[in-house]
Amino acid sequence: NAGVTQTPKFRILKIGQSMTLQCAQDMNHNYMYWYRQDPGMGLKLIYYSVGAGITDKGEVPNGYNVSRSTTEDFPLRLELAAPSQTSVYFCASSYSPGRDEQFFGPGTRLTVL
Amino acid sequence: QKEVEQNSGPLSVPEGAIASLNCTYSDRGSQSFFWYRQYSGKSPELIMFIYSNGDKEDGRFTAQLNKASQYVSLLIRDSQPSDSATYLCAVTNDYKLSFGAGTTVTVRA
């Protein structure tokens, strides 16, 4: 199993550009999450999904959008990139919420200039 | 008040010593508690979870939970250089995990 995969690993955007961060898991997990991690900080939840077609906002959703058309994929869309979105983005998945381990992808390091 | 607070680091311990990490949380209804380890430039990986009051041991790691005091800790015994990392405390809130800012541990030879 590949686990949780993310692409790209690194990206530099100009202010106002848009992009999609890809996330896929092959563990048949219903629950998937997007976090951002700023230097010296913990992870902040952006969006999460409890299954295909169902998504909800986390702690810091502004400036982002998600979709979940399949169990495997959970892309994160950045519209009109801003310097405040410079961060490392982690996707994670779990079998069930709360009780089970969340498995993390390798992360995407995004810089907005 | 932050949902999850960890003792500020960095924490420097000599090889072979015990590293003690602390975490407090604000939501009294939290049910599950996790410790993740994160090496520099890498993603978090789970090292311990605990659901019930008391101690839970796994190798050199011991997690302690006190729900009445809303406190969870992690002890690393016989610290090794490979334990040098940032340790993140995470607490369940409904479907979501809330993370602390992390404590960076450095084990010096």
Coordinates of N, CA and C in Angstrom, one line a residue:
Chain A
N1 N 0.8 -1.2 0.0 CA 0.0 0.0 0.0 C 0.9 1.3 0.0
A2 N 0.4 2.3 -0.8 CA 1.2 3.5 -0.8 C 0.8 4.4 0.4
G3 N -0.3 4.1 1.0 CA -0.8 5.0 2.1 C -1.4 6.2 1.6
V4 N -1.0 7.4 2.2 CA -1.5 8.7 1.7 C -0.4 9.3 0.9
T5 N -0.8 9.7 -0.3 CA 0.1 10.4 -1.2 C -0.3 11.8 -1.5
Q6 N 0.6 12.7 -1.7 CA 0.3 14.1 -2.0 C 1.2 14.6 -3.1
T7 N 0.6 15.4 -4.0 CA 1.4 16.1 -5.0 C 0.9 17.5 -5.2
P8 N 1.8 18.4 -5.5 CA 3.2 18.3 -5.6 C 3.9 18.3 -4.3
K9 N 5.2 18.1 -4.2 CA 6.0 18.2 -3.0 C 6.3 19.7 -2.7
F10 N 6.6 20.4 -3.7 CA 6.9 21.8 -3.5 C 6.2 22.6 -4.6
R11 N 5.9 23.9 -4.3 CA 5.3 24.8 -5.3 C 5.5 26.2 -4.9
I12 N 5.8 27.0 -5.8 CA 5.9 28.5 -5.6 C 4.8 29.1 -6.5
L13 N 3.9 29.9 -5.9 CA 2.8 30.6 -6.6 C 3.0 32.1 -6.5
K14 N 2.5 32.8 -7.5 CA 2.5 34.2 -7.4 C 1.1 34.6 -6.8
I15 N 1.1 35.8 -6.1 CA -0.1 36.3 -5.5 C -1.2 36.3 -6.6
G16 N -2.4 35.8 -6.2 CA -3.5 35.8 -7.1 C -3.7 34.6 -8.0
Q17 N -2.6 33.7 -8.1 CA -2.7 32.5 -8.8 C -3.6 31.5 -8.0
S18 N -4.0 30.4 -8.7 CA -4.8 29.4 -8.1 C -4.0 28.0 -8.4
M19 N -4.3 27.1 -7.5 CA -3.8 25.7 -7.7 C -4.6 24.7 -6.9
T20 N -4.4 23.5 -7.3 CA -5.0 22.4 -6.6 C -3.9 21.4 -6.0
L21 N -4.0 21.2 -4.7 CA -3.1 20.2 -4.1 C -3.9 18.9 -4.1
Q22 N -3.2 17.9 -4.6 CA -3.8 16.5 -4.7 C -3.5 15.7 -3.5
C23 N -4.4 14.9 -3.1 CA -4.3 13.9 -2.0 C -5.0 12.6 -2.4
A24 N -4.4 11.5 -2.2 CA -5.1 10.2 -2.4 C -4.6 9.2 -1.4
Q25 N -5.6 8.3 -1.0 CA -5.2 7.2 -0.1 C -5.8 5.9 -0.6
D26 N -5.1 4.9 -0.3 CA -5.5 3.5 -0.8 C -5.8 2.6 0.3
M27 N -6.2 3.1 1.5 CA -6.5 2.3 2.6 C -8.0 2.2 2.8
N28 N -8.8 2.7 1.9 CA -10.3 2.6 2.0 C -10.8 3.4 3.2
H29 N -10.1 4.4 3.6 CA -10.6 5.2 4.8 C -11.7 6.2 4.3
N30 N -12.7 6.2 5.2 CA -13.8 7.2 4.9 C -13.4 8.6 5.2
Y31 N -12.6 8.8 6.3 CA -12.4 10.1 6.8 C -11.0 10.6 6.3
M32 N -11.1 11.8 5.8 CA -9.9 12.5 5.2 C -9.9 14.0 5.7
Y33 N -8.7 14.5 5.8 CA -8.5 15.8 6.4 C -7.4 16.6 5.7
W34 N -7.5 17.9 5.7 CA -6.5 18.8 5.2 C -6.0 19.7 6.4
Y35 N -4.7 19.7 6.6 CA -4.1 20.6 7.6 C -3.1 21.5 7.0
R36 N -2.9 22.6 7.7 CA -1.7 23.4 7.3 C -0.9 23.6 8.6
Q37 N 0.4 23.7 8.4 CA 1.4 23.8 9.5 C 2.3 25.0 9.2
D38 N 2.2 26.0 10.0 CA 3.1 27.2 9.9 C 4.3 26.9 10.8
P39 N 5.4 27.6 10.5 CA 6.7 27.3 11.2 C 6.5 27.4 12.7
G40 N 6.9 26.4 13.5 CA 6.9 26.4 14.9 C 5.5 26.3 15.5
M41 N 4.5 25.9 14.6 CA 3.1 25.8 15.1 C 2.7 24.4 14.9
G42 N 1.6 24.1 15.6 CA 0.9 22.8 15.4 C 0.1 22.8 14.1
L43 N -0.6 21.7 13.9 CA -1.4 21.6 12.7 C -2.8 22.2 12.9
K44 N -3.3 23.0 11.9 CA -4.6 23.6 11.9 C -5.4 22.9 10.9
L45 N -6.6 22.5 11.2 CA -7.5 21.8 10.3 C -8.2 22.8 9.3
I46 N -8.1 22.5 8.0 CA -8.7 23.4 7.0 C -10.1 22.9 6.7
Y47 N -10.1 21.7 6.2 CA -11.4 21.0 5.8 C -11.2 19.5 6.2
Y48 N -12.4 18.9 6.3 CA -12.4 17.5 6.5 C -13.6 16.8 5.7
S49 N -13.5 15.5 5.6 CA -14.6 14.8 4.9 C -14.9 13.5 5.6
V50 N -16.1 13.2 5.7 CA -16.5 11.9 6.4 C -16.9 10.9 5.4
G51 N -16.8 11.2 4.1 CA -17.1 10.2 3.1 C -17.3 10.9 1.8
A52 N -17.4 10.1 0.7 CA -17.5 10.7 -0.6 C -18.8 11.6 -0.7
G53 N -18.6 12.8 -1.2 CA -19.7 13.7 -1.3 C -20.0 14.5 -0.1
I54 N -19.3 14.3 1.0 CA -19.6 15.0 2.3 C -18.3 15.7 2.8
T55 N -18.3 17.0 2.9 CA -17.2 17.8 3.4 C -17.7 18.8 4.4
D56 N -16.8 19.3 5.2 CA -17.1 20.3 6.2 C -15.9 21.1 6.5
K57 N -16.2 22.4 7.0 CA -15.1 23.3 7.3 C -14.4 22.9 8.6
G58 N -13.1 23.2 8.7 CA -12.4 23.1 9.9 C -12.2 24.4 10.5
E59 N -11.0 24.6 11.1 CA -10.7 25.8 11.9 C -10.3 27.0 11.0
V60 N -9.7 26.7 9.9 CA -9.2 27.8 9.0 C -9.5 27.6 7.6
P61 N -10.8 27.6 7.2 CA -11.2 27.3 5.8 C -11.1 28.4 4.8
N62 N -11.0 29.7 5.2 CA -11.1 30.8 4.3 C -9.9 30.8 3.3
G63 N -10.3 30.9 2.0 CA -9.4 30.9 0.9 C -9.1 29.5 0.3
Y64 N -9.9 28.5 0.8 CA -9.7 27.2 0.3 C -11.1 26.5 0.0
N65 N -11.0 25.6 -0.9 CA -12.2 24.8 -1.2 C -11.8 23.3 -1.4
V66 N -12.7 22.4 -1.1 CA -12.4 21.0 -1.3 C -13.6 20.3 -2.0
S67 N -13.3 19.1 -2.5 CA -14.4 18.3 -3.0 C -14.0 16.8 -2.7
R68 N -15.0 16.0 -2.7 CA -14.7 14.5 -2.4 C -15.6 13.7 -3.3
S69 N -15.2 13.4 -4.5 CA -16.1 12.7 -5.4 C -15.9 11.2 -5.3
T70 N -14.7 10.7 -4.7 CA -14.4 9.3 -4.5 C -13.9 9.1 -3.1
T71 N -13.9 7.9 -2.7 CA -13.3 7.6 -1.3 C -11.8 7.9 -1.3
E72 N -11.2 7.7 -2.5 CA -9.7 7.7 -2.5 C -9.1 9.2 -2.5
D73 N -9.8 10.1 -3.2 CA -9.2 11.4 -3.5 C -9.9 12.5 -2.7
F74 N -9.1 13.5 -2.3 CA -9.6 14.6 -1.6 C -8.7 15.8 -1.9
P75 N -8.9 16.5 -3.1 CA -8.1 17.6 -3.5 C -8.5 18.9 -2.7
L76 N -7.5 19.7 -2.5 CA -7.7 21.0 -1.9 C -7.4 22.1 -2.9
R77 N -8.3 23.0 -3.1 CA -8.2 24.1 -4.1 C -7.9 25.4 -3.4
L78 N -6.8 26.1 -3.9 CA -6.5 27.4 -3.4 C -6.9 28.4 -4.5
E79 N -7.8 29.3 -4.2 CA -8.2 30.3 -5.1 C -7.5 31.7 -4.7
L80 N -7.0 32.4 -5.7 CA -6.4 33.7 -5.4 C -5.4 33.7 -4.3
A81 N -4.3 33.0 -4.5 CA -3.3 32.8 -3.5 C -2.8 34.1 -2.9
A82 N -2.6 34.0 -1.5 CA -2.1 35.2 -0.8 C -0.9 34.7 0.0
P83 N 0.0 35.7 0.3 CA 1.2 35.3 1.1 C 0.9 34.6 2.4
S84 N -0.3 34.9 3.0 CA -0.7 34.2 4.3 C -0.9 32.7 4.1
Q85 N -1.0 32.3 2.9 CA -1.2 30.9 2.6 C 0.1 30.1 2.4
T86 N 1.2 30.8 2.6 CA 2.5 30.1 2.6 C 2.6 29.2 3.8
S87 N 2.8 27.9 3.6 CA 2.7 27.0 4.7 C 3.1 25.6 4.1
V88 N 3.1 24.6 5.1 CA 3.2 23.2 4.6 C 1.8 22.6 4.8
Y89 N 1.4 21.9 3.8 CA 0.0 21.4 3.8 C 0.1 19.8 3.9
F90 N -0.6 19.3 4.9 CA -0.7 17.9 5.1 C -2.1 17.3 4.9
C91 N -2.2 16.3 4.2 CA -3.4 15.5 4.0 C -3.3 14.3 4.9
A92 N -4.4 13.9 5.5 CA -4.4 12.7 6.4 C -5.7 12.0 6.2
S93 N -5.7 10.7 6.6 CA -6.9 9.9 6.5 C -7.0 9.0 7.7
S94 N -8.2 8.5 8.1 CA -8.3 7.6 9.2 C -9.5 6.7 8.9
Y95 N -9.5 5.5 9.6 CA -10.6 4.6 9.4 C -11.9 5.1 10.1
S96 N -11.7 5.7 11.3 CA -12.9 6.2 12.0 C -12.4 7.5 12.7
P97 N -13.3 8.4 13.0 CA -12.8 9.6 13.6 C -12.6 9.4 15.1
G98 N -11.6 10.2 15.6 CA -11.4 10.2 17.1 C -10.7 9.0 17.6
R99 N -11.1 7.8 17.4 CA -10.5 6.7 18.1 C -9.2 6.1 17.4
D100 N -9.2 6.3 16.1 CA -8.1 5.7 15.3 C -7.0 6.7 14.9
E101 N -5.9 6.1 14.6 CA -4.7 6.9 14.1 C -5.1 7.6 12.8
Q102 N -4.6 8.8 12.7 CA -4.6 9.5 11.4 C -3.3 9.2 10.7
F103 N -3.4 8.8 9.4 CA -2.2 8.6 8.7 C -1.9 9.8 7.8
F104 N -0.7 10.3 7.8 CA -0.4 11.6 7.1 C 0.4 11.3 5.8
G105 N 0.1 12.2 4.9 CA 0.9 12.2 3.7 C 2.2 12.9 3.9
P106 N 3.1 13.0 2.9 CA 4.4 13.6 3.1 C 4.4 15.1 3.1
G107 N 3.3 15.7 2.7 CA 3.2 17.2 2.8 C 3.5 17.9 1.5
T108 N 3.0 19.1 1.3 CA 3.3 20.0 0.2 C 3.7 21.3 0.8
R109 N 4.9 21.7 0.4 CA 5.5 23.0 0.9 C 5.1 24.0 -0.2
L110 N 4.3 25.0 0.2 CA 3.8 26.0 -0.7 C 4.3 27.4 -0.3
T111 N 4.9 28.1 -1.2 CA 5.3 29.5 -1.0 C 4.5 30.4 -2.0
V112 N 4.0 31.5 -1.4 CA 3.2 32.4 -2.2 C 4.0 33.8 -2.2
L113 N 4.5 34.2 -3.3 CA 5.3 35.4 -3.4 C 4.5 36.5 -4.1
Chain B
Q1 N -8.3 31.1 25.4 CA -7.5 29.9 25.8 C -7.3 28.9 24.6
K2 N -6.1 28.5 24.3 CA -6.0 27.5 23.3 C -6.6 26.2 23.7
E3 N -7.0 25.4 22.7 CA -7.6 24.1 23.0 C -6.7 23.2 23.6
V4 N -5.5 23.1 23.0 CA -4.4 22.2 23.4 C -3.1 23.0 23.6
E5 N -2.6 22.9 24.8 CA -1.4 23.6 25.1 C -0.3 22.7 25.6
Q6 N 0.9 22.9 25.1 CA 2.0 22.0 25.5 C 3.1 22.9 26.1
N7 N 3.9 22.2 27.0 CA 5.0 23.0 27.6 C 6.0 23.5 26.6
S8 N 6.4 24.7 26.7 CA 7.2 25.3 25.7 C 8.6 24.7 25.7
G9 N 9.2 24.5 24.6 CA 10.5 24.0 24.5 C 11.5 25.1 24.1
P10 N 12.6 24.7 23.6 CA 13.0 23.3 23.4 C 13.4 22.6 24.7
L11 N 13.3 21.3 24.7 CA 13.7 20.5 25.8 C 15.0 19.7 25.4
S12 N 16.0 20.0 26.2 CA 17.3 19.3 25.9 C 17.6 18.3 27.0
V13 N 17.8 17.0 26.7 CA 18.1 16.0 27.7 C 19.3 15.2 27.3
P14 N 20.1 14.8 28.3 CA 21.3 13.9 27.9 C 20.8 12.5 27.5
E15 N 21.6 11.9 26.7 CA 21.3 10.5 26.3 C 21.2 9.6 27.5
G16 N 20.1 8.8 27.5 CA 19.9 7.9 28.6 C 19.0 8.5 29.7
A17 N 18.7 9.7 29.6 CA 17.8 10.4 30.6 C 16.3 10.2 30.2
I18 N 15.5 10.7 31.1 CA 14.0 10.7 30.9 C 13.6 12.1 30.4
A19 N 12.9 12.1 29.3 CA 12.3 13.3 28.8 C 10.8 13.3 29.2
S20 N 10.3 14.4 29.7 CA 9.0 14.5 30.2 C 8.3 15.7 29.4
L21 N 7.2 15.3 28.8 CA 6.4 16.3 28.0 C 5.0 16.4 28.5
N22 N 4.5 17.6 28.6 CA 3.2 17.8 29.2 C 2.3 18.5 28.2
C23 N 1.0 18.2 28.4 CA -0.1 18.8 27.5 C -1.3 19.0 28.4
T24 N -2.0 20.1 28.2 CA -3.3 20.3 28.8 C -4.3 20.7 27.7
Y25 N -5.6 20.4 28.0 CA -6.6 20.6 27.0 C -7.8 21.3 27.6
S26 N -8.6 22.0 26.8 CA -9.7 22.8 27.4 C -11.0 22.1 27.3
D27 N -11.2 21.2 26.4 CA -12.6 20.6 26.2 C -12.7 19.4 27.1
R28 N -13.5 19.5 28.2 CA -13.6 18.4 29.2 C -14.3 17.2 28.5
G29 N -15.0 17.3 27.4 CA -15.6 16.2 26.8 C -14.7 15.4 25.8
S30 N -13.4 15.8 25.7 CA -12.5 15.1 24.8 C -12.3 13.7 25.3
Q31 N -12.3 12.8 24.3 CA -12.3 11.3 24.6 C -11.0 10.6 24.3
S32 N -10.3 11.1 23.3 CA -9.1 10.3 22.9 C -7.9 11.3 22.8
F33 N -6.7 10.7 23.1 CA -5.5 11.6 23.2 C -4.4 10.9 22.5
F34 N -3.6 11.6 21.7 CA -2.6 11.1 20.9 C -1.3 11.9 21.0
W35 N -0.2 11.1 20.9 CA 1.1 11.8 20.8 C 1.7 11.4 19.4
Y36 N 2.0 12.4 18.7 CA 2.7 12.2 17.4 C 4.1 12.8 17.5
R37 N 5.0 12.1 16.8 CA 6.4 12.6 16.6 C 6.6 13.1 15.2
Q38 N 7.3 14.2 15.1 CA 7.5 14.8 13.8 C 9.0 15.2 13.7
Y39 N 9.7 14.5 12.8 CA 11.0 14.9 12.5 C 11.0 16.1 11.6
S40 N 12.1 16.8 11.6 CA 12.2 18.1 10.9 C 12.0 17.8 9.4
G41 N 11.0 18.5 8.8 CA 10.8 18.3 7.3 C 9.9 17.1 7.0
K42 N 9.5 16.4 8.0 CA 8.7 15.2 7.7 C 7.2 15.3 8.2
S43 N 6.4 14.4 7.9 CA 5.0 14.4 8.4 C 4.9 13.8 9.8
P44 N 3.9 14.1 10.5 CA 3.7 13.5 11.9 C 3.5 12.0 11.8
E45 N 4.0 11.2 12.8 CA 3.7 9.8 12.9 C 3.3 9.5 14.3
L46 N 2.3 8.6 14.4 CA 1.7 8.3 15.7 C 2.7 7.5 16.6
I47 N 2.9 7.8 17.8 CA 3.7 7.0 18.7 C 2.9 6.4 19.9
M48 N 1.9 7.1 20.3 CA 1.1 6.6 21.4 C -0.3 7.2 21.3
F49 N -1.3 6.4 21.8 CA -2.6 6.9 22.0 C -3.1 6.4 23.4
I50 N -4.0 7.2 24.0 CA -4.5 6.8 25.3 C -6.0 7.3 25.4
Y51 N -6.8 6.4 26.0 CA -8.2 6.8 26.1 C -8.7 6.8 27.5
S52 N -8.1 6.1 28.4 CA -8.5 5.9 29.8 C -7.5 6.6 30.7
N53 N -8.1 7.0 31.9 CA -7.2 7.6 32.9 C -6.2 6.5 33.3
G54 N -5.0 7.0 33.6 CA -3.9 6.2 34.1 C -2.7 6.2 33.2
D55 N -1.9 5.2 33.2 CA -0.7 5.1 32.5 C -0.9 4.0 31.4
K56 N -0.2 4.3 30.3 CA -0.1 3.3 29.2 C 1.4 3.2 28.7
E57 N 2.0 2.1 28.7 CA 3.4 1.9 28.4 C 3.5 1.2 27.0
D58 N 4.5 1.7 26.2 CA 4.8 1.0 25.0 C 6.3 1.2 24.7
G59 N 7.0 0.1 25.1 CA 8.5 0.2 25.0 C 9.1 1.3 25.9
R60 N 9.8 2.2 25.3 CA 10.4 3.3 26.2 C 9.4 4.5 26.4
F61 N 8.3 4.4 25.9 CA 7.3 5.5 26.0 C 6.2 5.2 27.0
T62 N 5.8 6.1 27.8 CA 4.7 6.0 28.7 C 3.8 7.2 28.6
A63 N 2.5 7.0 28.3 CA 1.6 8.1 28.2 C 0.8 8.1 29.5
Q64 N 0.5 9.2 30.1 CA -0.3 9.3 31.3 C -1.5 10.3 31.1
L65 N -2.7 9.9 31.5 CA -3.9 10.7 31.3 C -4.6 10.9 32.6
N66 N -4.9 12.2 32.8 CA -5.7 12.5 34.0 C -6.9 13.4 33.5
K67 N -8.0 12.9 33.3 CA -9.1 13.6 32.7 C -9.7 14.7 33.7
A68 N -9.6 14.4 34.9 CA -10.1 15.4 35.9 C -9.3 16.7 35.9
S69 N -8.0 16.5 35.7 CA -7.1 17.7 35.6 C -6.9 18.1 34.1
Q70 N -7.5 17.4 33.2 CA -7.4 17.7 31.8 C -5.9 17.8 31.4
Y71 N -5.3 16.7 31.6 CA -3.8 16.7 31.5 C -3.4 15.4 30.9
V72 N -2.5 15.5 30.0 CA -1.9 14.2 29.4 C -0.4 14.5 29.2
S73 N 0.4 13.5 29.5 CA 1.8 13.6 29.4 C 2.4 12.4 28.7
L74 N 3.7 12.6 28.3 CA 4.5 11.6 27.6 C 5.8 11.5 28.3
L75 N 6.2 10.4 28.7 CA 7.6 10.2 29.2 C 8.4 9.3 28.2
I76 N 9.6 9.7 27.9 CA 10.5 9.0 27.1 C 11.6 8.5 27.9
R77 N 11.7 7.2 28.2 CA 12.8 6.7 29.0 C 14.0 6.4 28.2
D78 N 15.2 6.4 28.8 CA 16.4 6.0 28.1 C 16.5 6.7 26.8
S79 N 16.4 8.1 26.8 CA 16.3 8.9 25.6 C 17.5 8.6 24.7
Q80 N 17.3 8.5 23.4 CA 18.3 8.2 22.4 C 18.3 9.4 21.4
P81 N 19.5 9.6 20.7 CA 19.6 10.7 19.7 C 18.5 10.6 18.7
S82 N 18.0 9.4 18.4 CA 16.9 9.2 17.4 C 15.6 9.8 17.9
D83 N 15.5 10.1 19.2 CA 14.3 10.6 19.8 C 14.2 12.2 19.6
S84 N 15.3 12.7 19.0 CA 15.3 14.2 18.8 C 14.3 14.5 17.7
A85 N 13.2 15.2 18.1 CA 12.1 15.5 17.2 C 11.2 16.5 17.9
T86 N 10.1 16.9 17.2 CA 9.1 17.6 17.8 C 7.9 16.7 18.1
Y87 N 7.4 16.8 19.3 CA 6.3 15.9 19.8 C 5.0 16.7 19.9
L88 N 4.0 16.3 19.2 CA 2.7 17.0 19.1 C 1.7 16.2 19.9
C89 N 1.0 16.9 20.8 CA -0.1 16.4 21.5 C -1.4 16.7 20.7
A90 N -2.3 15.7 20.6 CA -3.5 15.9 19.8 C -4.7 15.3 20.6
V91 N -5.8 16.0 20.6 CA -6.9 15.7 21.4 C -8.2 15.6 20.5
T92 N -9.0 14.6 20.6 CA -10.2 14.5 19.8 C -11.3 15.4 20.2
N93 N -11.9 16.0 19.2 CA -13.1 16.9 19.5 C -14.1 16.5 18.3
D94 N -15.1 15.7 18.6 CA -16.0 15.2 17.6 C -15.2 14.4 16.5
Y95 N -15.3 14.9 15.3 CA -14.5 14.2 14.2 C -13.1 14.6 14.1
K96 N -12.7 15.6 14.8 CA -11.5 16.3 14.5 C -10.5 16.2 15.6
L97 N -9.2 16.3 15.2 CA -8.1 16.3 16.1 C -7.7 17.8 16.3
S98 N -7.5 18.2 17.5 CA -6.9 19.5 17.8 C -5.5 19.3 18.2
F99 N -4.5 20.0 17.6 CA -3.1 19.8 17.9 C -2.5 20.9 18.8
G100 N -1.6 20.6 19.6 CA -0.8 21.6 20.3 C 0.3 22.0 19.4
A101 N 1.0 23.1 19.8 CA 2.1 23.6 19.0 C 3.3 22.8 18.9
G102 N 3.4 21.8 19.8 CA 4.5 20.9 19.8 C 5.6 21.3 20.8
T103 N 6.4 20.3 21.2 CA 7.6 20.5 22.1 C 8.7 19.9 21.3
T104 N 9.8 20.6 21.1 CA 10.9 20.1 20.4 C 11.9 19.5 21.4
V105 N 12.3 18.3 21.2 CA 13.2 17.6 22.1 C 14.5 17.4 21.4
T106 N 15.6 17.7 22.1 CA 16.9 17.4 21.6 C 17.6 16.5 22.6
V107 N 18.1 15.4 22.1 CA 18.8 14.4 23.0 C 20.3 14.6 22.7
R108 N 21.1 15.0 23.7 CA 22.5 15.3 23.4 C 23.3 14.1 23.9
A109 N 24.3 13.7 23.1 CA 25.1 12.6 23.3 C 26.1 12.9 24.5

